[in-house]
Amino acid sequence: MSVALSSQSTDTVIADLLRRGFHSVVFQPIRRIADNSIYGYEALMRGPAGTPLAEPGRIFCKPAINWQVLHQLDVACLFSAIRLGRLIETPQTLFINMHGETLLRYADGAGEVRRLLDCLHIAPSRLVIELSEMTDRAHVRAIGRSLRPLRDAGVRLALDDIGARYAWLHHMLWLDPDFLKLDRSFVRGAARSTRRHDLIAGMAAFARSGGAEMIAEGIETPAECDALREAGITLGQGYYLGLPLAAQEWFPVDASTQARARVGGLIE
């Protein structure tokens, strides 16, 4: 499917794609670096080639759409990821990105999330909301209040792209995250630079002292993986550890399971 963006606004195109169901979710594994076992998966939205959803990261990194459409996009990804996330083996964890603008307005949605988790028999502690690195520090306390119902239920929180441009220390102070995701810019060159290695080790120790676990993003080589292990990083994500793939490639299910899921309205 291709859409002529010149004749339609990005808002209109995205809203139309979502209304027609032209979006999907892929999953990238997060592994324990020590033994390569899977700790969980990050859900990533995808859409048809030639549309804004083909590379949704560009939309979130430099939002060019109004907050209503951004909210609609975030919520669509959240519920699609949770429905497909029912296939993830217990106790593996499901990580889902959400923009701060959505979370700021999503206190009323906590009940919907809880009901879906209950319906799918997913423990809330297995869901991790990843807060976008684009979140304005002025909104952090309000976001914390909005997240409280989900946090009280056991849903955990991760801060994304730690170390890159944004006020993550301020976010960490007010949001008390369970995970910090180290930006890939720190990972590149970690195997060759003692200074970078020592900085990562210090950040990992700092995260642990604050009750959070650090996840290194963008691991692409065995050497990077070894350097991160030596620096005290226990969890990692990146092409070396696993590509983003469709749910059925990570979580194969038999025909009877799929049929029951469709009857229950769980497969899109």
Protein backbone atom coordinates (compact mmCIF):
# COMPACT_ATOMS: atom_id res chain seq x y z
CA MET A 1 0.00 0.00 0.00
CA SER A 2 1.30 3.44 -0.89
CA VAL A 3 -0.20 6.76 0.14
CA ALA A 4 0.42 10.10 -1.60
CA LEU A 5 1.41 12.24 1.33
CA SER A 6 1.54 15.34 -0.86
CA SER A 7 -2.25 15.35 -1.09
CA GLN A 8 -3.01 14.46 2.53
CA SER A 9 -1.71 15.62 5.88
CA THR A 10 0.29 13.17 7.97
CA ASP A 11 -2.46 13.34 10.61
CA THR A 12 -5.10 12.30 8.10
CA VAL A 13 -2.99 9.49 6.65
CA ILE A 14 -2.18 7.98 10.06
CA ALA A 15 -5.76 8.26 11.31
CA ASP A 16 -6.98 6.55 8.13
CA LEU A 17 -4.41 3.74 8.43
CA LEU A 18 -5.42 3.07 12.02
CA ARG A 19 -9.13 3.19 11.22
CA ARG A 20 -8.63 0.63 8.44
CA GLY A 21 -6.41 -1.61 10.55
CA PHE A 22 -3.27 -1.06 8.46
CA HIS A 23 -0.82 -1.42 11.32
CA SER A 24 0.97 -4.33 12.91
CA VAL A 25 3.37 -5.09 15.75
CA VAL A 26 6.75 -6.81 15.62
CA PHE A 27 8.76 -8.05 18.59
CA GLN A 28 12.48 -7.72 19.34
CA PRO A 29 13.97 -9.84 22.13
CA ILE A 30 15.69 -8.48 25.21
CA ARG A 31 18.21 -11.08 26.38
CA ARG A 32 20.19 -11.84 29.49
CA ILE A 33 23.74 -11.20 28.36
CA ALA A 34 25.24 -13.85 30.66
CA ASP A 35 23.52 -16.83 29.04
CA ASN A 36 21.65 -15.40 26.01
CA SER A 37 18.26 -16.44 27.43
CA ILE A 38 15.27 -14.26 26.60
CA TYR A 39 14.13 -11.93 29.37
CA GLY A 40 11.35 -10.31 27.36
CA TYR A 41 10.40 -8.59 24.13
CA GLU A 42 9.92 -5.00 23.02
CA ALA A 43 6.83 -4.43 20.86
CA LEU A 44 7.44 -2.15 17.88
CA MET A 45 4.75 -0.74 15.60
CA ARG A 46 5.02 -1.17 11.85
CA GLY A 47 2.87 -0.14 8.90
CA PRO A 48 2.69 -0.39 5.10
CA ALA A 49 5.61 0.72 2.94
CA GLY A 50 5.29 4.22 1.62
CA THR A 51 3.30 5.45 4.64
CA PRO A 52 4.38 7.25 7.82
CA LEU A 53 3.89 4.02 9.80
CA ALA A 54 6.61 2.28 7.78
CA GLU A 55 9.12 4.12 10.02
CA PRO A 56 7.10 5.21 13.05
CA GLY A 57 10.25 6.15 14.98
CA ARG A 58 10.44 9.31 12.89
CA ILE A 59 6.97 10.32 14.02
CA PHE A 60 7.82 9.91 17.70
CA CYS A 61 11.35 11.34 17.55
CA LYS A 62 10.15 14.58 15.98
CA PRO A 63 6.40 14.66 16.32
CA ALA A 64 4.75 16.12 13.24
CA ILE A 65 1.23 15.13 14.22
CA ASN A 66 -1.22 16.55 16.73
CA TRP A 67 -1.55 14.97 20.13
CA GLN A 68 -4.95 13.40 19.42
CA VAL A 69 -3.52 11.34 16.56
CA LEU A 70 -0.37 10.61 18.58
CA HIS A 71 -2.59 9.33 21.40
CA GLN A 72 -4.60 7.21 18.96
CA LEU A 73 -1.39 5.72 17.52
CA ASP A 74 0.07 4.98 20.94
CA VAL A 75 -3.08 3.31 22.23
CA ALA A 76 -3.47 1.21 19.07
CA CYS A 77 0.09 -0.08 19.51
CA LEU A 78 -0.47 -0.70 23.23
CA PHE A 79 -3.55 -2.86 22.79
CA SER A 80 -2.24 -4.70 19.71
CA ALA A 81 0.98 -5.50 21.57
CA ILE A 82 -0.83 -6.73 24.68
CA ARG A 83 -3.17 -8.94 22.64
CA LEU A 84 -0.25 -10.54 20.80
CA GLY A 85 1.82 -10.50 23.99
CA ARG A 86 -0.42 -13.20 25.42
CA LEU A 87 1.77 -15.61 23.41
CA ILE A 88 4.95 -14.69 25.30
CA GLU A 89 6.03 -17.41 27.69
CA THR A 90 5.64 -16.78 31.41
CA PRO A 91 7.51 -15.10 33.09
CA GLN A 92 8.95 -13.25 30.09
CA THR A 93 8.22 -9.53 29.99
CA LEU A 94 6.52 -7.31 27.41
CA PHE A 95 7.98 -3.83 26.83
CA ILE A 96 5.76 -1.26 25.07
CA ASN A 97 6.75 2.30 24.13
CA MET A 98 4.40 5.15 24.94
CA HIS A 99 4.86 8.86 24.41
CA GLY A 100 4.68 11.19 27.40
CA GLU A 101 1.85 13.17 25.79
CA THR A 102 -0.25 10.00 25.78
CA LEU A 103 0.59 9.01 29.34
CA LEU A 104 -0.22 12.52 30.51
CA ARG A 105 -3.80 11.98 29.39
CA TYR A 106 -4.14 8.25 30.00
CA ALA A 107 -5.15 7.93 33.64
CA ASP A 108 -8.65 6.93 32.54
CA GLY A 109 -7.19 4.18 30.34
CA ALA A 110 -5.64 2.27 33.24
CA GLY A 111 -8.87 0.35 33.81
CA GLU A 112 -8.98 -0.72 30.15
CA VAL A 113 -5.41 -2.01 30.34
CA ARG A 114 -6.13 -3.90 33.56
CA ARG A 115 -9.24 -5.52 32.07
CA LEU A 116 -7.34 -6.65 28.98
CA LEU A 117 -4.48 -8.06 31.06
CA ASP A 118 -6.97 -9.93 33.23
CA CYS A 119 -8.81 -11.27 30.18
CA LEU A 120 -5.57 -12.59 28.70
CA HIS A 121 -4.27 -13.88 32.06
CA ILE A 122 -1.18 -11.66 31.89
CA ALA A 123 0.20 -10.60 35.26
CA PRO A 124 0.58 -6.76 35.36
CA SER A 125 4.19 -7.21 36.52
CA ARG A 126 5.00 -8.69 33.10
CA LEU A 127 4.09 -5.42 31.36
CA VAL A 128 6.70 -2.65 31.15
CA ILE A 129 5.76 0.78 29.80
CA GLU A 130 8.72 2.47 28.09
CA LEU A 131 8.57 6.23 28.43
CA SER A 132 9.68 7.98 25.27
CA GLU A 133 12.90 9.98 25.47
CA MET A 134 11.01 12.94 24.01
CA THR A 135 9.08 13.52 27.23
CA ASP A 136 9.24 17.12 28.43
CA ARG A 137 10.62 17.36 31.96
CA ALA A 138 7.89 19.90 32.80
CA HIS A 139 5.32 17.11 32.51
CA VAL A 140 7.15 14.40 34.45
CA ARG A 141 5.37 14.78 37.78
CA ALA A 142 1.96 14.85 36.10
CA ILE A 143 2.88 11.73 34.12
CA GLY A 144 3.90 10.03 37.36
CA ARG A 145 0.47 10.78 38.82
CA SER A 146 -1.25 9.54 35.67
CA LEU A 147 0.73 6.29 35.77
CA ARG A 148 0.02 5.65 39.44
CA PRO A 149 -2.99 3.33 38.94
CA LEU A 150 -0.98 1.09 36.63
CA ARG A 151 2.13 1.20 38.82
CA ASP A 152 0.04 0.33 41.89
CA ALA A 153 -1.33 -2.67 39.96
CA GLY A 154 2.22 -3.91 39.33
CA VAL A 155 2.97 -2.56 35.83
CA ARG A 156 6.63 -1.54 35.61
CA LEU A 157 8.31 1.46 33.97
CA ALA A 158 11.39 1.90 31.79
CA LEU A 159 13.09 5.13 30.70
CA ASP A 160 14.22 4.94 27.08
CA ASP A 161 17.49 6.13 25.48
CA ILE A 162 19.30 7.00 28.70
CA GLY A 163 22.24 9.34 28.17
CA ALA A 164 20.97 10.94 24.97
CA ARG A 165 20.01 14.64 25.04
CA TYR A 166 17.21 14.52 27.59
CA ALA A 167 16.85 15.08 31.33
CA TRP A 168 16.82 11.41 32.33
CA LEU A 169 18.18 12.10 35.82
CA HIS A 170 15.18 14.34 36.45
CA HIS A 171 12.87 11.65 35.07
CA MET A 172 14.54 9.02 37.25
CA LEU A 173 14.09 11.16 40.36
CA TRP A 174 10.35 11.64 39.93
CA LEU A 175 9.28 8.44 38.18
CA ASP A 176 11.26 5.78 40.07
CA PRO A 177 11.74 3.52 37.01
CA ASP A 178 12.42 -0.21 37.13
CA PHE A 179 14.59 -0.18 33.98
CA LEU A 180 16.94 2.27 32.27
CA LYS A 181 17.59 1.64 28.58
CA LEU A 182 21.10 2.78 27.67
CA ASP A 183 21.24 4.64 24.37
CA ARG A 184 23.04 2.87 21.54
CA SER A 185 25.50 5.77 21.20
CA PHE A 186 27.19 4.48 24.37
CA VAL A 187 27.27 0.90 23.10
CA ARG A 188 29.06 1.68 19.85
CA GLY A 189 32.78 1.59 20.51
CA ALA A 190 32.45 0.15 24.02
CA ALA A 191 34.74 -2.72 23.06
CA ARG A 192 37.51 -0.36 21.94
CA SER A 193 37.34 2.48 24.45
CA THR A 194 38.33 2.04 28.10
CA ARG A 195 36.82 5.42 28.91
CA ARG A 196 33.47 4.43 27.38
CA HIS A 197 33.59 1.04 29.10
CA ASP A 198 34.22 2.66 32.49
CA LEU A 199 31.43 5.20 31.93
CA ILE A 200 28.96 2.40 31.17
CA ALA A 201 30.09 0.50 34.26
CA GLY A 202 29.51 3.59 36.38
CA MET A 203 26.05 4.14 34.90
CA ALA A 204 25.11 0.49 35.49
CA ALA A 205 26.21 0.76 39.13
CA PHE A 206 24.25 4.00 39.49
CA ALA A 207 21.13 2.35 38.07
CA ARG A 208 21.42 -0.56 40.51
CA SER A 209 21.87 1.81 43.45
CA GLY A 210 18.56 3.42 42.47
CA GLY A 211 16.75 0.09 42.25
CA ALA A 212 16.72 -0.06 38.45
CA GLU A 213 18.21 -2.51 35.98
CA MET A 214 20.03 -1.22 32.90
CA ILE A 215 19.31 -2.57 29.41
CA ALA A 216 21.85 -1.81 26.68
CA GLU A 217 20.27 -1.02 23.30
CA GLY A 218 21.75 -1.37 19.83
CA ILE A 219 24.13 -4.30 20.43
CA GLU A 220 25.36 -5.33 17.00
CA THR A 221 28.58 -7.33 17.54
CA PRO A 222 29.92 -10.08 19.83
CA ALA A 223 32.66 -7.69 20.99
CA GLU A 224 30.10 -5.12 22.13
CA CYS A 225 28.20 -7.83 23.99
CA ASP A 226 31.38 -8.98 25.78
CA ALA A 227 32.35 -5.43 26.73
CA LEU A 228 28.90 -4.74 28.18
CA ARG A 229 28.99 -7.94 30.20
CA GLU A 230 32.35 -6.91 31.65
CA ALA A 231 30.90 -3.48 32.48
CA GLY A 232 28.14 -5.03 34.56
CA ILE A 233 25.26 -4.79 32.09
CA THR A 234 22.97 -7.79 32.51
CA LEU A 235 20.33 -7.22 29.80
CA GLY A 236 20.75 -6.30 26.16
CA GLN A 237 18.87 -5.69 22.93
CA GLY A 238 20.02 -5.26 19.34
CA TYR A 239 20.41 -6.94 15.99
CA TYR A 240 23.17 -9.22 17.30
CA LEU A 241 20.74 -10.58 19.92
CA GLY A 242 17.68 -10.79 17.68
CA LEU A 243 15.88 -8.94 14.88
CA PRO A 244 12.40 -7.45 15.19
CA LEU A 245 10.10 -10.16 13.83
CA ALA A 246 6.38 -10.82 13.53
CA ALA A 247 4.74 -12.49 16.50
CA GLN A 248 4.23 -15.84 14.76
CA GLU A 249 7.98 -16.11 14.12
CA TRP A 250 8.82 -15.72 17.81
CA PHE A 251 5.75 -17.38 19.30
CA PRO A 252 4.46 -20.17 17.02
CA VAL A 253 1.02 -21.41 18.04
CA ASP A 254 -1.04 -24.34 16.80
CA ALA A 255 -4.23 -23.94 14.79
CA SER A 256 -6.54 -24.74 17.71
CA THR A 257 -4.96 -21.99 19.82
CA GLN A 258 -5.39 -19.50 16.98
CA ALA A 259 -9.02 -20.52 16.51
CA ARG A 260 -9.80 -20.01 20.20
CA ALA A 261 -8.06 -16.62 20.10
CA ARG A 262 -10.10 -15.50 17.10
CA VAL A 263 -13.33 -16.56 18.76
CA GLY A 264 -12.34 -14.47 21.76
CA GLY A 265 -11.54 -11.52 19.53
CA LEU A 266 -7.87 -11.54 20.52
CA ILE A 267 -6.23 -11.88 17.11
CA GLU A 268 -6.49 -8.85 14.88
